[in-house]
Tab-separated table of C-alpha atoms in Angstrom:
chain	number	residue	atom	x	y	z
A	1	ASP	CA	8.823	25.122	-23.325
A	2	ASP	CA	10.671	23.965	-26.788
A	3	THR	CA	7.405	22.460	-27.732
A	4	GLY	CA	5.202	24.890	-26.299
A	5	ALA	CA	4.702	23.554	-23.062
A	6	PRO	CA	5.392	25.070	-19.327
A	7	ALA	CA	8.457	24.166	-17.958
A	8	TYR	CA	8.477	24.230	-14.312
A	9	ASP	CA	11.395	24.266	-12.027
A	10	PRO	CA	12.105	20.610	-10.494
A	11	ALA	CA	12.704	22.502	-6.858
A	12	ILE	CA	9.030	24.219	-6.884
A	13	LEU	CA	7.175	20.751	-7.766
A	14	LEU	CA	9.294	18.984	-4.852
A	15	LYS	CA	8.332	21.269	-2.413
A	16	ILE	CA	4.684	21.479	-3.115
A	17	ILE	CA	4.549	17.866	-3.081
A	18	LEU	CA	6.379	17.198	0.323
A	19	LEU	CA	3.746	19.812	1.866
A	20	ALA	CA	0.948	18.305	0.192
A	21	TYR	CA	2.239	14.829	1.468
A	22	ALA	CA	2.825	16.624	4.854
A	23	ARG	CA	-0.861	17.254	5.258
A	24	GLY	CA	-1.674	14.055	3.693
A	25	VAL	CA	-3.046	14.849	0.380
A	26	THR	CA	-1.384	12.218	-1.967
A	27	SER	CA	-3.684	12.780	-5.246
A	28	SER	CA	-2.277	14.730	-8.315
A	29	ARG	CA	-5.797	16.323	-9.080
A	30	GLN	CA	-6.133	17.709	-5.246
A	31	ILE	CA	-2.371	19.164	-5.105
A	32	GLU	CA	-2.784	20.631	-8.797
A	33	ARG	CA	-6.291	22.260	-7.033
A	34	LEU	CA	-4.432	23.340	-3.787
A	35	CYS	CA	-1.774	25.289	-6.305
A	36	GLN	CA	-4.590	27.051	-7.630
A	37	GLU	CA	-6.816	28.037	-4.112
A	38	ASN	CA	-4.307	27.665	-1.320
A	39	VAL	CA	-2.447	30.602	-0.742
A	40	VAL	CA	0.360	29.091	0.480
A	41	PHE	CA	0.773	26.435	-2.325
A	42	MET	CA	0.723	29.574	-4.452
A	43	ALA	CA	3.254	30.638	-2.926
A	44	LEU	CA	5.426	28.059	-2.722
A	45	SER	CA	4.626	27.301	-6.041
A	46	ALA	CA	5.295	30.532	-7.277
A	47	ASP	CA	1.934	31.002	-8.657
A	48	SER	CA	2.614	28.581	-11.397
A	49	GLN	CA	-0.021	26.030	-11.028
A	50	PRO	CA	1.186	23.007	-12.263
A	51	HIS	CA	-1.019	20.885	-13.981
A	52	PHE	CA	-1.627	17.506	-12.376
A	53	THR	CA	-0.315	15.249	-15.300
A	54	THR	CA	3.083	17.307	-14.645
A	55	ILE	CA	2.463	16.701	-10.681
A	56	ALA	CA	1.923	12.415	-11.785
A	57	ASP	CA	4.994	12.675	-14.438
A	58	PHE	CA	6.935	14.406	-11.811
A	59	VAL	CA	6.474	11.654	-9.326
A	60	SER	CA	6.524	8.642	-11.269
A	61	SER	CA	9.806	9.703	-13.333
A	62	LEU	CA	11.823	10.752	-9.881
A	63	GLU	CA	10.660	8.531	-7.132
A	64	GLY	CA	14.014	7.822	-6.415
A	65	GLU	CA	15.497	11.097	-6.184
A	66	ILE	CA	12.049	12.135	-3.955
A	67	VAL	CA	12.536	9.466	-1.530
A	68	SER	CA	16.227	10.189	-0.853
A	69	MET	CA	14.993	13.465	-0.052
A	70	TYR	CA	13.169	12.371	2.515
A	71	ARG	CA	16.602	10.861	3.814
A	72	ASP	CA	17.573	14.450	3.856
A	73	VAL	CA	14.945	15.610	5.929
A	74	LEU	CA	15.669	13.165	8.484
A	75	LEU	CA	19.099	14.163	8.754
A	76	VAL	CA	18.449	18.053	9.270
A	77	CYS	CA	16.055	17.091	11.829
A	78	ASP	CA	18.617	15.000	13.630
A	79	GLU	CA	21.060	17.715	13.500
A	80	LEU	CA	18.741	20.169	14.952
A	81	GLY	CA	18.226	18.029	17.927
A	82	LEU	CA	14.634	16.879	17.237
A	83	ILE	CA	15.082	13.150	17.321
A	84	GLY	CA	15.637	12.034	20.711
A	85	ARG	CA	16.974	8.430	19.953
A	86	GLU	CA	15.390	7.238	23.442
A	87	MET	CA	12.561	5.484	21.845
A	88	PHE	CA	10.758	4.340	18.292
A	89	ALA	CA	7.530	3.151	18.517
A	90	VAL	CA	5.974	0.886	15.299
A	91	ASP	CA	2.660	0.893	14.125
A	92	GLY	CA	0.788	0.453	11.063
A	93	VAL	CA	-2.594	1.238	9.351
A	94	LYS	CA	-4.454	-0.254	6.702
A	95	MET	CA	-4.864	1.781	3.504
A	96	PRO	CA	-6.893	1.224	0.502
A	97	SER	CA	-5.309	0.967	-3.095
A	98	ASN	CA	-6.733	1.935	-6.380
A	99	ALA	CA	-7.736	-2.095	-6.912
A	100	SER	CA	-11.114	-3.792	-6.508
A	101	LYS	CA	-11.099	-6.724	-3.794
A	102	GLU	CA	-13.313	-8.362	-6.394
A	103	TRP	CA	-10.051	-9.074	-9.025
A	104	SER	CA	-8.595	-11.094	-5.965
A	105	GLY	CA	-7.686	-14.661	-6.057
A	106	THR	CA	-5.369	-17.412	-6.728
A	107	ARG	CA	-4.261	-18.695	-9.957
A	108	ALA	CA	-6.848	-21.387	-10.029
A	109	ASP	CA	-9.583	-18.945	-8.776
A	110	PHE	CA	-8.956	-16.621	-12.333
A	111	ALA	CA	-8.489	-19.502	-14.253
A	112	LYS	CA	-12.261	-20.313	-12.782
A	113	LYS	CA	-13.248	-17.126	-13.535
A	114	ALA	CA	-12.074	-17.038	-17.226
A	115	ARG	CA	-13.775	-19.919	-17.904
A	116	LYS	CA	-16.919	-18.678	-16.398
A	117	MET	CA	-17.183	-15.157	-18.367
A	118	GLU	CA	-15.957	-17.287	-21.619
A	119	GLN	CA	-19.482	-19.106	-21.289
A	120	ALA	CA	-21.110	-15.949	-20.407
A	121	VAL	CA	-19.746	-14.811	-23.921
A	122	GLY	CA	-20.818	-17.649	-25.577
A	123	TYR	CA	-24.390	-17.302	-24.175
A	124	LEU	CA	-24.576	-13.736	-25.021
A	125	VAL	CA	-23.365	-14.444	-28.559
A	126	ARG	CA	-26.065	-17.033	-29.270
A	127	ARG	CA	-28.508	-14.624	-27.812
A	128	HIS	CA	-27.623	-12.158	-30.271
A	129	ARG	CA	-27.917	-14.133	-33.200
A	130	GLU	CA	-31.206	-15.421	-31.911
A	131	THR	CA	-32.160	-11.461	-31.767
A	132	ASP	CA	-31.181	-10.698	-35.457
A	133	ARG	CA	-33.247	-13.609	-36.678
A	134	ALA	CA	-36.231	-12.679	-34.744
A	135	LYS	CA	-35.521	-9.062	-35.597
A	136	GLU	CA	-36.242	-7.602	-32.097
A	137	ASP	CA	-35.646	-4.676	-30.882
A	138	PRO	CA	-31.944	-3.223	-31.979
A	139	ALA	CA	-31.334	-1.502	-28.494
A	140	MET	CA	-31.305	-5.032	-26.607
A	141	GLY	CA	-28.832	-6.085	-29.399
A	142	LYS	CA	-26.466	-3.200	-28.901
A	143	ALA	CA	-26.600	-3.505	-25.051
A	144	ARG	CA	-25.341	-7.584	-25.663
A	145	GLU	CA	-22.690	-6.167	-27.755
A	146	ARG	CA	-21.594	-4.012	-25.195
A	147	GLN	CA	-21.700	-6.604	-22.660
A	148	ILE	CA	-19.702	-8.690	-25.103
A	149	ARG	CA	-16.663	-6.651	-25.520
A	150	THR	CA	-16.904	-5.966	-21.694
A	151	LEU	CA	-16.267	-9.331	-20.883
A	152	ARG	CA	-14.152	-10.480	-24.054
A	153	SER	CA	-11.925	-7.627	-22.324
A	154	ALA	CA	-11.752	-8.825	-19.225
A	155	VAL	CA	-11.338	-12.524	-20.161
A	156	LYS	CA	-8.098	-11.216	-22.044
A	157	LYS	CA	-7.073	-9.494	-18.787
A	158	VAL	CA	-7.051	-12.451	-16.868
A	159	LYS	CA	-5.615	-14.711	-19.511
A	160	LYS	CA	-2.535	-12.178	-19.738
A	161	PHE	CA	-1.800	-12.074	-16.335
A	162	LEU	CA	-1.660	-16.005	-15.835
A	163	ALA	CA	0.503	-15.669	-18.782
A	164	ASP	CA	2.645	-13.595	-16.988
A	165	ASN	CA	2.250	-14.101	-13.047
A	166	ASP	CA	3.106	-17.173	-10.760
A	167	ASP	CA	0.971	-17.645	-7.682
A	168	LYS	CA	2.263	-15.506	-4.877
A	169	VAL	CA	3.475	-17.825	-1.783
A	170	GLY	CA	3.635	-16.718	1.664
A	171	PRO	CA	6.700	-17.042	4.476
A	172	SER	CA	4.881	-20.013	5.612
A	173	GLY	CA	4.504	-21.532	2.170
A	174	ARG	CA	0.802	-20.862	1.739
A	175	VAL	CA	-0.270	-19.566	-1.626
A	176	LYS	CA	-1.313	-16.092	-0.852
A	177	LYS	CA	-4.107	-14.233	-3.146
A	178	SER	CA	-3.123	-11.979	-5.834
A	179	ASN	CA	-4.867	-8.969	-7.713
A	180	LEU	CA	-5.426	-8.621	-11.161
A	181	THR	CA	-4.972	-4.442	-11.161
A	182	ASP	CA	-2.541	-4.078	-8.736
A	183	ASN	CA	-0.530	-7.477	-7.339
A	184	GLU	CA	1.743	-5.591	-5.140
A	185	SER	CA	-1.267	-4.896	-2.796
A	186	ALA	CA	-3.097	-7.351	-0.384
A	187	LYS	CA	-6.829	-8.311	0.686
A	188	MET	CA	-7.065	-7.301	4.385
A	189	LYS	CA	-9.584	-6.788	7.156
A	190	SER	CA	-9.744	-3.094	8.542
A	191	ALA	CA	-12.003	-0.765	10.434
A	192	HIS	CA	-14.067	-0.302	7.370
A	193	GLY	CA	-14.459	-3.839	6.514
A	194	VAL	CA	-12.491	-6.070	4.163
A	195	ILE	CA	-10.481	-3.997	1.482
A	196	GLN	CA	-7.755	-4.619	-1.114
A	197	GLY	CA	-5.123	-2.229	-0.174
A	198	TYR	CA	-1.518	-1.747	2.178
A	199	ASP	CA	-0.561	-1.877	5.362
A	200	GLY	CA	1.320	1.604	6.084
A	201	VAL	CA	4.176	1.402	8.702
A	202	ALA	CA	5.944	3.645	10.407
A	203	ALA	CA	8.588	3.940	13.394
A	204	VAL	CA	8.181	7.474	14.966
A	205	ASP	CA	10.823	8.846	17.308
A	206	ALA	CA	9.169	9.947	20.921
A	207	LYS	CA	10.754	13.102	21.453
A	208	HIS	CA	8.869	15.256	18.362
A	209	GLN	CA	7.353	12.432	16.570
A	210	VAL	CA	9.719	12.590	13.612
A	211	VAL	CA	9.032	9.474	11.519
A	212	VAL	CA	12.461	7.635	10.917
A	213	HIS	CA	11.052	5.106	8.429
A	214	ALA	CA	8.180	4.421	6.702
A	215	GLU	CA	7.152	1.230	4.222
A	216	ALA	CA	3.834	0.437	2.812
A	217	PHE	CA	3.567	-3.254	2.470
A	218	GLY	CA	1.041	-5.770	0.672
A	219	GLU	CA	0.778	-7.867	3.833
A	220	ALA	CA	-2.544	-8.859	5.492
A	221	GLN	CA	-0.676	-9.573	8.636
A	222	GLU	CA	2.042	-7.386	10.448
A	223	HIS	CA	3.558	-10.786	11.838
A	224	ASP	CA	6.450	-10.580	8.914
A	225	LEU	CA	6.673	-6.307	9.367
A	226	LEU	CA	9.174	-6.186	12.331
A	227	VAL	CA	11.990	-7.083	10.668
A	228	PRO	CA	11.994	-4.800	7.797
A	229	MET	CA	10.983	-2.092	9.816
A	230	VAL	CA	14.103	-2.697	12.219
A	231	GLU	CA	16.445	-2.848	9.349
A	232	GLY	CA	15.146	0.273	7.465
A	233	THR	CA	15.476	2.238	10.677
A	234	ARG	CA	19.011	0.911	10.661
A	235	GLU	CA	19.804	1.841	7.711
A	236	HIS	CA	18.250	5.148	7.343
A	237	PHE	CA	20.329	6.424	10.342
A	238	GLN	CA	23.677	4.895	8.975
A	239	ALA	CA	23.070	6.485	5.963
A	240	ILE	CA	23.026	10.063	7.672
A	241	GLY	CA	26.245	9.027	9.185
A	242	ALA	CA	25.548	6.885	12.597
A	243	ALA	CA	28.491	5.071	13.505
A	244	ALA	CA	26.976	2.749	15.679
A	245	ASP	CA	23.837	0.148	15.392
A	246	ILE	CA	20.948	2.981	16.306
A	247	PHE	CA	19.707	-0.129	18.474
A	248	GLU	CA	22.005	-0.143	21.079
A	249	LYS	CA	20.707	2.615	22.969
A	250	THR	CA	17.171	3.008	21.570
A	251	LYS	CA	14.273	1.604	23.073
A	252	LEU	CA	11.711	-0.230	20.362
A	253	THR	CA	7.530	-0.796	21.131
A	254	ALA	CA	4.972	-2.083	18.939
A	255	ASP	CA	1.723	-3.398	19.494
A	256	ALA	CA	0.141	-6.885	19.773
A	257	GLY	CA	0.109	-7.074	15.867
A	258	PHE	CA	3.988	-7.880	15.768
A	259	HIS	CA	4.113	-10.393	18.487
A	260	THR	CA	5.471	-13.408	17.027
A	261	GLU	CA	8.126	-16.067	18.620
A	262	LYS	CA	10.056	-15.171	15.678
A	263	ASN	CA	10.276	-11.431	16.501
A	264	MET	CA	10.945	-12.186	20.034
A	265	GLN	CA	13.743	-14.200	19.127
A	266	MET	CA	15.193	-11.506	16.419
A	267	LEU	CA	14.976	-8.909	19.376
A	268	PHE	CA	16.897	-11.010	21.567
A	269	GLU	CA	19.243	-12.232	19.099
A	270	GLN	CA	19.979	-8.662	17.967
A	271	ASP	CA	20.356	-7.056	21.624
A	272	ILE	CA	17.384	-4.691	20.749
A	273	ASP	CA	15.507	-3.022	23.892
A	274	GLY	CA	12.167	-4.031	22.635
A	275	TYR	CA	8.709	-3.635	24.497
A	276	VAL	CA	5.983	-6.291	22.429
A	277	ALA	CA	2.348	-6.243	23.606
A	278	ASP	CA	2.197	-10.171	24.406
A	279	ILE	CA	-1.134	-11.487	22.614
A	280	LEU	CA	-0.439	-15.086	25.023
A	281	PHE	CA	0.032	-13.194	28.141
A	282	ARG	CA	-3.154	-14.205	29.510
A	283	LYS	CA	-2.596	-17.813	28.466
A	284	ARG	CA	0.626	-18.069	30.468
A	285	ASP	CA	-0.551	-16.416	33.472
A	286	PRO	CA	-1.954	-19.025	36.174
A	287	ARG	CA	-4.305	-16.550	37.688
A	288	PHE	CA	-6.661	-16.643	34.364
A	289	ALA	CA	-5.951	-20.278	34.067
A	290	GLU	CA	-9.971	-20.403	34.931
A	291	ALA	CA	-10.969	-17.392	33.464
A	292	ALA	CA	-13.534	-18.825	30.978
A	293	ARG	CA	-15.880	-20.619	33.938
A	294	TYR	CA	-16.262	-16.531	34.918
């Protein structure tokens, strides 16, 4: 307010953000529109109609505090008896990020792409000179100038990435593809084809479907995500005052995407009552030994 811009109560901003997230809305522009058009959001925001830049700045600058609020919500749900603690189900969904999959690759891929773009810039510059000498249509020359600026900007972007980043290495030691725009995301198969994005994984309590832990991972496969989900869920319950390990009495279920020998060993060693769909069941069942014949 000292500089003339309107000030907003952080509690109001937090309320409308929590409600928006609960309804699957994660865009600051869409939240701004809801505060202008939706009567529930208008009431929660005291009809203050915060600008989308204010909402975006609030989320980006207070991320840690907002995440801790979700833990407080978990505590309230637990005190109200909404968490049964009998079974947690773990599953994931592929979500696109705001990054292009065409800008994914290894350092070698990016170096090759930079060389190709530099060659293209050189060709366009030569053509530009020839156009000037031949006194051709000025519009074509301007179009080539735009192409040259675009390619030079892309080359600069690639070279900066190569200077600041190393190749990402997976748990198996193999090099994973990086992304120039969002290097925490990954290229992955989804129901809508290949996307650049995240695997959003949630652990949900069976009684009232309260989410007890959730994370977004830049991993194409779910094989290595069961361990961090178990550890994250355990840490949440320890933070809200659970004296014993939450998995001493709570069952854990997951689909075949989480089934690996390493994960089964982890469940066995930590004495977790886990039920994970076995992708190799038929191969081990003698009744299916000759299934391929039929």
